CSV table of C-alpha atoms in Angstrom, one decimal:
chain,number,residue,atom,x,y,z
A,1,MET,CA,61.9,18.7,-14.4
A,2,SER,CA,64.7,15.8,-14.5
A,3,LEU,CA,64.5,12.6,-12.1
A,4,SER,CA,67.7,14.2,-11.0
A,5,ASP,CA,65.8,17.5,-9.9
A,6,ARG,CA,62.5,15.1,-8.6
A,7,TRP,CA,64.8,13.3,-6.0
A,8,SER,CA,67.8,15.5,-5.9
A,9,ASP,CA,68.0,14.5,-1.8
A,10,VAL,CA,68.6,10.8,-2.4
A,11,THR,CA,70.4,10.9,-5.4
A,12,PRO,CA,73.6,8.7,-5.7
A,13,GLU,CA,77.0,10.5,-5.2
A,14,TYR,CA,78.6,10.0,-8.3
A,15,THR,CA,82.4,11.2,-8.9
A,16,TYR,CA,83.7,12.7,-12.1
A,17,SER,CA,86.0,11.3,-13.6
A,18,PRO,CA,89.6,12.5,-14.1
A,19,ARG,CA,89.6,11.7,-17.9
A,20,THR,CA,89.1,14.8,-20.1
A,21,SER,CA,85.4,15.7,-20.8
A,22,GLY,CA,83.5,15.6,-24.1
A,23,LYS,CA,80.9,17.2,-26.0
A,24,LEU,CA,77.6,16.2,-27.3
A,25,ILE,CA,77.7,16.6,-31.4
A,26,ARG,CA,74.2,15.0,-32.3
A,27,MET,CA,71.0,13.7,-31.3
A,28,VAL,CA,68.7,11.1,-33.4
A,29,GLY,CA,65.8,9.9,-31.5
A,30,LEU,CA,66.4,8.2,-28.6
A,31,THR,CA,70.1,8.0,-29.0
A,32,LEU,CA,73.1,10.8,-27.8
A,33,GLU,CA,76.3,11.1,-30.1
A,34,ALA,CA,79.7,13.0,-28.2
A,35,VAL,CA,83.3,12.4,-29.5
A,36,GLY,CA,86.4,13.4,-27.3
A,37,ILE,CA,85.8,11.2,-24.4
A,38,ASP,CA,87.6,7.6,-23.1
A,39,VAL,CA,84.7,5.3,-22.3
A,40,ARG,CA,83.6,1.9,-22.7
A,41,ILE,CA,80.3,0.1,-23.3
A,42,GLY,CA,78.2,0.4,-19.8
A,43,ASP,CA,80.0,3.4,-18.7
A,44,ARG,CA,77.6,6.0,-17.2
A,45,CYS,CA,78.4,9.7,-18.2
A,46,ARG,CA,76.5,13.3,-17.5
A,47,VAL,CA,75.3,15.3,-20.5
A,48,GLU,CA,75.4,19.4,-19.6
A,49,ARG,CA,72.0,20.7,-19.8
A,50,GLN,CA,71.5,24.7,-21.2
A,51,ASP,CA,70.2,25.5,-18.1
A,52,GLY,CA,73.5,24.8,-15.9
A,53,GLY,CA,72.1,20.9,-14.9
A,54,ASP,CA,73.0,17.8,-16.6
A,55,ILE,CA,71.4,14.7,-17.2
A,56,GLU,CA,72.5,11.0,-16.9
A,57,ALA,CA,73.4,8.8,-20.1
A,58,GLU,CA,74.9,5.5,-20.6
A,59,VAL,CA,77.4,4.4,-23.2
A,60,VAL,CA,75.6,1.8,-25.5
A,61,GLY,CA,78.0,1.7,-28.6
A,62,PHE,CA,80.2,3.3,-30.8
A,63,ASP,CA,81.8,4.0,-33.8
A,64,GLY,CA,85.2,5.1,-34.6
A,65,SER,CA,86.1,8.0,-32.5
A,66,ARG,CA,81.7,8.4,-31.8
A,67,ILE,CA,80.2,6.9,-28.7
A,68,PHE,CA,76.3,6.2,-28.7
A,69,LEU,CA,74.9,7.5,-25.3
A,70,MET,CA,71.0,6.1,-24.4
A,71,PRO,CA,69.7,9.3,-21.9
A,72,VAL,CA,68.1,7.7,-18.7
A,73,GLU,CA,66.4,10.9,-18.0
A,74,GLN,CA,64.8,13.3,-19.9
A,75,VAL,CA,66.4,15.2,-22.6
A,76,ASP,CA,65.1,18.5,-22.4
A,77,GLY,CA,67.7,21.6,-22.2
A,78,LEU,CA,70.3,19.7,-24.5
A,79,ARG,CA,71.9,22.1,-27.4
A,80,PRO,CA,74.4,21.0,-29.6
A,81,GLY,CA,78.5,21.1,-28.2
A,82,ALA,CA,77.2,20.5,-24.5
A,83,ARG,CA,79.6,19.0,-22.3
A,84,VAL,CA,79.6,15.1,-21.7
A,85,TRP,CA,81.6,13.6,-18.4
A,86,PRO,CA,82.5,10.2,-17.8
A,87,LEU,CA,81.2,9.1,-14.2
A,88,GLN,CA,83.2,7.0,-12.2
A,89,GLY,CA,81.5,4.6,-9.3
A,90,ALA,CA,77.8,5.0,-11.2
A,91,ALA,CA,77.6,1.4,-12.0
A,92,ASP,CA,76.4,0.1,-8.1
A,93,VAL,CA,73.2,0.2,-6.8
A,94,PRO,CA,71.8,0.4,-3.5
A,95,VAL,CA,70.7,-3.1,-2.0
A,96,GLY,CA,70.1,-4.5,1.7
A,97,PHE,CA,67.6,-5.4,4.3
A,98,SER,CA,66.4,-1.9,4.7
A,99,LEU,CA,65.3,-1.8,1.1
A,100,LEU,CA,62.5,-4.4,2.7
A,101,GLY,CA,58.9,-2.5,2.5
A,102,ARG,CA,59.9,0.1,0.3
A,103,VAL,CA,59.5,1.3,-3.6
A,104,VAL,CA,62.3,2.5,-5.5
A,105,ASP,CA,63.0,3.3,-9.4
A,106,GLY,CA,65.5,1.7,-11.6
A,107,SER,CA,68.5,3.4,-9.9
A,108,GLY,CA,67.3,2.9,-6.2
A,109,ARG,CA,65.8,6.4,-5.7
A,110,PRO,CA,62.7,5.7,-3.6
A,111,LEU,CA,59.5,6.3,-4.8
A,112,ASP,CA,57.6,6.3,-1.8
A,113,LEU,CA,57.3,8.4,1.5
A,114,GLY,CA,59.7,6.4,3.2
A,115,GLY,CA,62.3,9.1,2.9
A,116,PRO,CA,65.9,8.5,1.9
A,117,LEU,CA,67.5,4.7,1.9
A,118,MET,CA,69.8,4.1,4.8
A,119,ASN,CA,72.2,1.4,5.9
A,120,THR,CA,72.5,0.3,2.4
A,121,GLU,CA,75.0,-2.2,0.8
A,122,SER,CA,76.4,-1.8,-3.0
A,123,GLY,CA,75.2,-4.5,-5.4
A,124,HIS,CA,76.3,-4.3,-9.4
A,125,LEU,CA,73.7,-4.8,-12.0
A,126,GLN,CA,74.9,-7.1,-14.1
A,127,GLY,CA,75.5,-9.2,-11.1
A,128,GLN,CA,77.6,-12.3,-10.8
A,129,TYR,CA,78.3,-15.5,-12.7
A,130,ILE,CA,77.6,-18.5,-11.1
A,131,ASN,CA,79.3,-22.1,-12.0
A,132,PRO,CA,75.7,-23.8,-13.4
A,133,LEU,CA,77.5,-27.2,-11.6
A,134,HIS,CA,78.2,-25.6,-8.6
A,135,ARG,CA,74.3,-24.4,-8.1
A,136,ALA,CA,72.0,-26.6,-5.6
A,137,PRO,CA,69.5,-29.3,-7.9
A,138,ILE,CA,65.5,-28.3,-7.4
A,139,ARG,CA,64.7,-30.9,-5.0
A,140,GLU,CA,62.1,-28.9,-2.7
A,141,THR,CA,58.7,-28.2,-3.2
A,142,LEU,CA,57.5,-24.5,-3.4
A,143,ASP,CA,54.0,-23.6,-1.7
A,144,VAL,CA,52.7,-20.8,-3.9
A,145,GLY,CA,49.3,-20.7,-2.5
A,146,ILE,CA,47.3,-21.5,-5.6
A,147,ARG,CA,45.4,-24.3,-5.6
A,148,ALA,CA,46.0,-25.0,-9.4
A,149,ILE,CA,49.2,-24.9,-9.2
A,150,ASN,CA,50.6,-26.6,-6.2
A,151,ALA,CA,48.1,-29.6,-7.1
A,152,LEU,CA,48.9,-29.5,-10.9
A,153,LEU,CA,52.0,-27.7,-11.9
A,154,THR,CA,53.7,-28.0,-8.5
A,155,VAL,CA,56.5,-25.2,-8.5
A,156,GLY,CA,60.0,-26.1,-7.3
A,157,ARG,CA,62.2,-23.9,-5.0
A,158,GLY,CA,64.9,-22.1,-7.4
A,159,GLN,CA,62.4,-22.7,-10.2
A,160,ARG,CA,62.0,-20.5,-13.2
A,161,ILE,CA,58.9,-20.2,-14.8
A,162,GLY,CA,56.6,-18.0,-17.2
A,163,LEU,CA,53.4,-16.7,-16.5
A,164,PHE,CA,51.8,-16.3,-20.3
A,165,ALA,CA,49.0,-14.1,-20.9
A,166,GLY,CA,47.5,-11.7,-22.9
A,167,SER,CA,45.6,-8.3,-21.6
A,168,GLY,CA,43.0,-8.4,-18.9
A,169,VAL,CA,42.8,-12.0,-17.9
A,170,GLY,CA,44.1,-11.9,-14.4
A,171,LYS,CA,47.8,-12.1,-14.2
A,172,SER,CA,48.6,-9.0,-11.6
A,173,VAL,CA,45.9,-10.1,-9.5
A,174,LEU,CA,47.7,-13.9,-9.7
A,175,LEU,CA,50.7,-12.3,-9.0
A,176,GLY,CA,49.1,-10.4,-6.1
A,177,MET,CA,48.2,-13.6,-4.6
A,178,MET,CA,51.4,-15.4,-4.8
A,179,THR,CA,53.1,-12.1,-2.9
A,180,ARG,CA,51.2,-13.0,-0.2
A,181,PHE,CA,50.4,-16.8,-0.3
A,182,THR,CA,54.1,-17.7,-1.1
A,183,THR,CA,56.3,-19.4,1.6
A,184,ALA,CA,59.6,-17.1,1.0
A,185,ASP,CA,61.3,-15.0,3.0
A,186,VAL,CA,61.7,-12.1,0.8
A,187,VAL,CA,59.7,-10.9,-2.5
A,188,VAL,CA,61.0,-8.9,-4.9
A,189,VAL,CA,58.4,-7.4,-7.4
A,190,GLY,CA,59.8,-6.0,-10.6
A,191,LEU,CA,57.0,-3.9,-12.3
A,192,ILE,CA,58.7,-2.7,-15.5
A,193,GLY,CA,56.6,-0.8,-18.2
A,194,GLU,CA,53.9,-1.0,-16.6
A,195,ARG,CA,50.9,2.3,-16.3
A,196,GLY,CA,51.8,4.6,-13.7
A,197,ARG,CA,48.1,4.0,-12.5
A,198,GLU,CA,48.8,0.1,-12.6
A,199,VAL,CA,52.0,0.3,-10.2
A,200,LYS,CA,50.0,1.9,-7.3
A,201,GLU,CA,47.2,0.1,-7.4
A,202,PHE,CA,49.4,-3.0,-7.7
A,203,ILE,CA,50.9,-1.5,-4.7
A,204,ASP,CA,47.7,-0.6,-2.5
A,205,GLU,CA,44.9,-3.0,-3.7
A,206,ILE,CA,46.8,-6.4,-4.8
A,207,LEU,CA,49.9,-6.2,-2.6
A,208,GLY,CA,48.5,-4.7,0.1
A,209,PRO,CA,50.5,-3.6,3.5
A,210,GLU,CA,50.9,-7.3,4.9
A,211,GLY,CA,52.7,-8.5,1.3
A,212,LEU,CA,54.6,-4.9,1.2
A,213,LYS,CA,56.3,-5.7,4.6
A,214,ARG,CA,58.6,-8.5,3.3
A,215,ALA,CA,58.5,-7.1,-0.6
A,216,VAL,CA,60.8,-4.9,-2.9
A,217,VAL,CA,59.0,-3.2,-5.3
A,218,VAL,CA,61.3,-1.6,-7.9
A,219,ALA,CA,58.9,0.0,-10.7
A,220,SER,CA,59.6,1.9,-14.0
A,221,PRO,CA,56.6,3.0,-16.0
A,222,ALA,CA,56.0,3.2,-19.6
A,223,ASP,CA,56.7,6.7,-19.5
A,224,ASP,CA,60.4,5.9,-18.4
A,225,SER,CA,62.8,5.7,-20.9
A,226,PRO,CA,63.8,2.6,-22.5
A,227,LEU,CA,67.4,2.6,-20.1
A,228,MET,CA,65.5,3.0,-17.3
A,229,ARG,CA,62.8,0.0,-18.0
A,230,LEU,CA,66.4,-2.5,-18.8
A,231,ARG,CA,68.0,-1.1,-15.6
A,232,ALA,CA,64.6,-1.6,-13.3
A,233,ALA,CA,64.7,-5.4,-14.4
A,234,MET,CA,68.7,-5.9,-14.1
A,235,TYR,CA,68.2,-4.0,-10.1
A,236,CYS,CA,65.7,-5.9,-9.1
A,237,THR,CA,67.1,-9.3,-9.9
A,238,ALA,CA,70.4,-7.3,-8.1
A,239,ILE,CA,68.0,-7.1,-5.5
A,240,ALA,CA,66.9,-11.1,-5.1
A,241,GLU,CA,70.5,-12.2,-5.8
A,242,PHE,CA,71.9,-9.9,-2.8
A,243,PHE,CA,69.1,-11.7,-0.7
A,244,ARG,CA,70.1,-15.3,-2.1
A,245,ASP,CA,74.0,-14.5,-1.1
A,246,GLN,CA,72.2,-14.0,2.4
A,247,GLY,CA,70.7,-17.5,2.4
A,248,GLN,CA,67.1,-16.7,1.8
A,249,ASN,CA,64.7,-18.1,0.3
A,250,VAL,CA,63.5,-15.4,-2.5
A,251,LEU,CA,60.2,-15.2,-4.5
A,252,LEU,CA,61.0,-12.7,-7.5
A,253,LEU,CA,58.1,-11.5,-9.7
A,254,MET,CA,58.4,-9.4,-12.6
A,255,ASP,CA,55.8,-7.8,-14.8
A,256,SER,CA,56.6,-8.0,-17.5
A,257,LEU,CA,59.6,-10.0,-19.6
A,258,THR,CA,57.9,-8.8,-22.6
A,259,ARG,CA,58.4,-5.1,-21.7
A,260,TYR,CA,62.1,-5.7,-20.7
A,261,ALA,CA,62.9,-7.3,-24.3
A,262,GLN,CA,60.8,-4.3,-26.2
A,263,ALA,CA,63.4,-1.6,-23.9
A,264,GLN,CA,66.3,-3.5,-25.5
A,265,ARG,CA,64.5,-3.3,-28.7
A,266,GLU,CA,64.5,0.1,-28.4
A,267,ILE,CA,68.0,0.8,-27.7
A,268,ALA,CA,69.1,-1.9,-30.0
A,269,LEU,CA,67.3,-0.2,-33.2
A,270,ALA,CA,68.5,3.2,-31.9
A,271,VAL,CA,72.1,2.7,-32.0
A,272,GLY,CA,71.5,1.0,-35.5
A,273,GLU,CA,71.4,-2.9,-35.3
A,274,PRO,CA,69.3,-4.8,-37.7
A,275,PRO,CA,66.1,-5.8,-36.8
A,276,ALA,CA,65.6,-9.6,-37.5
A,277,THR,CA,62.6,-12.0,-36.0
A,278,LYS,CA,59.4,-9.6,-36.4
A,279,GLY,CA,61.1,-6.7,-36.0
A,280,TYR,CA,63.3,-7.7,-32.6
A,281,PRO,CA,67.1,-7.6,-33.2
A,282,PRO,CA,69.7,-10.2,-32.4
A,283,SER,CA,70.5,-8.2,-29.1
A,284,VAL,CA,67.0,-8.9,-27.5
A,285,PHE,CA,67.8,-12.7,-27.8
A,286,ASN,CA,70.8,-12.6,-26.2
A,287,LYS,CA,69.9,-10.5,-23.3
A,288,LEU,CA,66.9,-13.0,-22.5
A,289,PRO,CA,68.6,-15.6,-21.1
A,290,LYS,CA,71.2,-13.5,-19.4
A,291,LEU,CA,68.9,-11.6,-17.1
A,292,VAL,CA,66.7,-15.4,-16.8
A,293,GLU,CA,70.2,-17.6,-15.8
A,294,ARG,CA,71.1,-15.1,-12.9
A,295,THR,CA,68.3,-16.5,-11.3
A,296,GLY,CA,67.6,-19.8,-9.7
A,297,ASN,CA,69.2,-21.8,-6.8
A,298,GLY,CA,72.8,-20.7,-5.7
A,299,GLN,CA,75.5,-23.0,-4.3
A,300,GLN,CA,74.7,-26.1,-2.0
A,301,GLY,CA,73.2,-24.6,1.4
A,302,GLY,CA,72.9,-21.4,0.2
A,303,GLY,CA,69.9,-19.2,-1.0
A,304,SER,CA,67.5,-19.7,-3.8
A,305,ILE,CA,65.4,-17.5,-6.3
A,306,THR,CA,61.8,-18.9,-7.4
A,307,ALA,CA,61.1,-16.3,-10.5
A,308,PHE,CA,57.7,-15.7,-12.1
A,309,TYR,CA,58.4,-13.4,-15.3
A,310,THR,CA,55.2,-12.4,-17.2
A,311,VAL,CA,55.0,-12.6,-21.0
A,312,LEU,CA,52.6,-10.8,-22.6
A,313,SER,CA,51.0,-12.4,-25.5
A,314,GLU,CA,49.7,-10.0,-28.3
A,315,GLY,CA,46.3,-10.7,-29.6
A,316,ASP,CA,47.0,-14.4,-27.3
A,317,ASP,CA,49.5,-15.3,-29.5
A,318,MET,CA,51.9,-17.8,-28.1
A,319,GLN,CA,53.9,-18.0,-31.2
A,320,ASP,CA,55.1,-14.0,-30.3
A,321,PRO,CA,58.9,-14.2,-31.0
A,322,ILE,CA,59.8,-13.3,-27.2
A,323,ALA,CA,56.9,-16.3,-25.7
A,324,ASP,CA,58.6,-18.8,-27.5
A,325,ALA,CA,62.3,-17.8,-26.7
A,326,SER,CA,61.2,-17.3,-23.3
A,327,ARG,CA,59.4,-21.1,-23.2
A,328,ALA,CA,62.9,-21.9,-24.3
A,329,ILE,CA,64.8,-20.7,-21.6
A,330,LEU,CA,62.4,-20.8,-18.7
A,331,ASP,CA,61.7,-24.0,-16.3
A,332,GLY,CA,58.3,-24.2,-17.2
A,333,HIS,CA,55.0,-22.3,-18.4
A,334,ILE,CA,52.0,-21.3,-17.0
A,335,VAL,CA,49.1,-19.9,-19.4
A,336,LEU,CA,46.1,-18.0,-18.9
A,337,SER,CA,43.2,-18.4,-20.7
A,338,ARG,CA,40.8,-15.7,-22.1
A,339,ARG,CA,38.4,-18.5,-22.4
A,340,LEU,CA,38.3,-19.0,-18.9
A,341,ALA,CA,38.1,-15.3,-18.1
A,342,GLU,CA,35.3,-15.1,-19.5
A,343,GLU,CA,33.4,-17.8,-18.2
A,344,GLY,CA,34.7,-16.3,-14.6
A,345,HIS,CA,37.1,-19.0,-13.9
A,346,TYR,CA,39.7,-17.1,-11.6
A,347,PRO,CA,42.4,-17.7,-11.9
A,348,ALA,CA,42.6,-18.3,-15.6
A,349,ILE,CA,44.8,-20.9,-15.5
A,350,ASP,CA,44.9,-23.3,-18.6
A,351,VAL,CA,46.4,-26.4,-17.0
A,352,GLU,CA,46.5,-28.5,-20.3
A,353,ALA,CA,48.5,-25.9,-21.7
A,354,SER,CA,50.8,-25.3,-19.0
A,355,VAL,CA,53.9,-27.6,-17.9
A,356,SER,CA,56.4,-27.7,-15.3
A,357,ARG,CA,59.0,-29.3,-15.8
A,358,VAL,CA,60.4,-29.7,-12.7
A,359,MET,CA,57.4,-31.4,-11.3
A,360,PRO,CA,58.5,-35.3,-11.6
A,361,GLN,CA,61.8,-34.6,-9.8
A,362,ILE,CA,60.0,-33.2,-6.5
A,363,VAL,CA,56.7,-34.9,-6.2
A,364,ASP,CA,55.9,-38.6,-5.4
A,365,ASP,CA,54.9,-40.8,-8.2
A,366,SER,CA,51.2,-41.1,-6.8
A,367,TRP,CA,50.9,-37.2,-6.6
A,368,LEU,CA,52.5,-37.5,-10.3
A,369,GLN,CA,49.8,-40.0,-11.4
A,370,GLN,CA,47.1,-38.0,-10.3
A,371,ALA,CA,48.0,-34.5,-11.8
A,372,GLN,CA,48.5,-36.4,-15.3
A,373,LEU,CA,45.3,-38.1,-14.6
A,374,CYS,CA,43.2,-34.9,-14.2
A,375,LYS,CA,45.1,-33.3,-17.2
A,376,ARG,CA,43.8,-36.6,-19.3
A,377,LEU,CA,40.4,-36.2,-17.5
A,378,MET,CA,40.3,-32.6,-18.6
A,379,ALA,CA,41.5,-32.7,-22.3
A,380,HIS,CA,39.1,-35.6,-23.1
A,381,TYR,CA,36.0,-33.8,-22.0
A,382,ARG,CA,37.0,-30.8,-24.0
A,383,GLN,CA,37.6,-32.4,-26.8
A,384,ASN,CA,34.0,-34.1,-26.4
A,385,GLN,CA,32.2,-30.9,-25.1
A,386,ASP,CA,30.1,-30.3,-27.9
A,387,LEU,CA,28.7,-33.8,-28.2
A,388,VAL,CA,28.1,-33.6,-24.4
A,389,ALA,CA,26.7,-29.7,-24.6
A,390,VAL,CA,24.0,-31.3,-27.4
A,391,GLY,CA,23.0,-34.3,-25.9
A,392,ALA,CA,24.5,-36.5,-28.9
A,393,TYR,CA,26.8,-38.7,-26.2
A,394,GLN,CA,25.4,-41.7,-25.3
A,395,ALA,CA,26.9,-42.4,-21.5
A,396,GLY,CA,28.8,-45.8,-21.9
A,397,SER,CA,30.3,-45.1,-25.1
A,398,ASP,CA,33.8,-43.7,-23.6
A,399,GLN,CA,34.9,-45.1,-20.2
A,400,VAL,CA,37.2,-42.1,-19.9
A,401,LEU,CA,34.8,-39.8,-21.0
A,402,ASP,CA,32.3,-41.2,-18.6
A,403,VAL,CA,34.9,-40.4,-15.7
A,404,ALA,CA,35.6,-36.9,-17.1
A,405,ILE,CA,31.8,-35.9,-17.0
A,406,GLU,CA,31.4,-37.3,-13.5
A,407,ARG,CA,34.5,-35.6,-11.8
A,408,MET,CA,34.4,-32.2,-14.3
A,409,PRO,CA,32.0,-30.2,-11.8
A,410,ILE,CA,34.7,-31.5,-8.7
A,411,ILE,CA,37.4,-30.5,-11.0
A,412,LYS,CA,36.7,-26.7,-12.2
A,413,ALA,CA,35.4,-26.4,-8.5
A,414,MET,CA,39.2,-27.2,-6.6
A,415,LEU,CA,40.4,-25.1,-9.7
A,416,ARG,CA,38.6,-21.9,-8.6
A,417,GLN,CA,40.2,-19.7,-6.2
A,418,GLY,CA,39.0,-16.4,-4.9
A,419,LEU,CA,41.3,-13.3,-4.2
A,420,SER,CA,41.8,-13.5,-0.4
A,421,GLU,CA,41.6,-17.4,-0.2
A,422,GLY,CA,45.1,-19.1,0.0
A,423,ALA,CA,45.8,-23.2,-0.6
A,424,ASP,CA,48.5,-25.0,0.7
A,425,ILE,CA,50.6,-27.5,-0.3
A,426,ALA,CA,48.7,-29.7,1.8
A,427,SER,CA,45.5,-28.7,1.6
A,428,SER,CA,46.1,-28.9,-2.3
A,429,LYS,CA,47.6,-32.4,-2.2
A,430,LYS,CA,44.5,-33.3,-0.1
A,431,ALA,CA,41.9,-32.0,-2.6
A,432,MET,CA,43.9,-34.3,-5.4
A,433,ASN,CA,43.7,-37.4,-3.0
A,434,ASP,CA,39.6,-36.8,-2.4
A,435,LEU,CA,39.5,-36.5,-6.4
A,436,PHE,CA,41.7,-39.3,-7.1
A,437,PRO,CA,41.2,-41.8,-4.0
A,438,GLY,CA,43.7,-44.8,-3.6
A,439,THR,CA,47.2,-44.5,-5.4
A,440,GLY,CA,46.5,-42.1,-8.1
A,441,LYS,CA,44.3,-44.4,-10.4
A,442,ALA,CA,40.5,-43.7,-11.4
């Protein structure tokens, strides 16, 4: 059963183009090939099924008169020679305040039991370009409710941060904590390419009823078509852009940017684009910055989108092509460590390997000195940890290490945080002042 069958009562209204319909001549893998239609890249079409219904597909390429289409829905029931119609008005998606508290798919169709969407406005998947010189600079801190981030990796309102993690180190739990504790007007969550079981668990257990009240969740599970996953990532960004244009401060959480890149890789390879870096075609690295640059601050006096993108580091490899490209286009990165997770240290944030590029512009000199000193002590302790563990280190031999040994238990306790425990900016700063009293010098 196709998505159009499952959600027939809430499917957006499409009008068929007056342009002449064509026919389907070939299907190879994920790609449909049609002739006889006048369309452009990005246009939507409907392809006739044998049972009289139809499925939606998007134009992703062409070769002479042959048009390459990527289906959004299941392709069961297609046959050679099936009719193909161009659509009008299919590029718009529903946005608006009525989406708050709702869970929708990549086309804006409700996945929850809340009924059809009412009183929505139209948004565009591609978003609108903002002149970089017209964007408001990042000058305000954002309270994310996580002590390790607030104190040592302070985030600015309108910043774009990457959350780099392997599997099973607590990234979804960390996202859920930020959803509940961050001081934002609206939270938009994009669950891209996740297992269907994890989608429900995130909404019911991690996000919770209170978190959902001010949130919009766009879910495209792993069994969706690559085009639907791609569309879901753009859709949740379009929703965030709408709220930013209304003057709201938005928190966008996308899990994950890697699945978005992998969906584009599937599409690009299917239409014949040659692979480049470790199997990723060039179009993948072209689309990543286009998606990320849509977030951030709006114009002076307007709203903002602070975005957290999870990036999967397969096998904890931080040199993965997508991880490497993401670090270059984001305003900072937070690394989750498997070693810390195995030690029961949650959230498992590796402070030494993480950085917030805007922190020097949004905190005072004393705070910055304290954060740098804390990182220095943690790094020095880690480098000499084996000597300390076996008793080979003699106190007094290294003044910095002596201070690190003394304060490390307090630092570790400060960086740990319970699932239901929030830590605001004020309490995080106080914890730093208690750890390093005075002007930030030990």
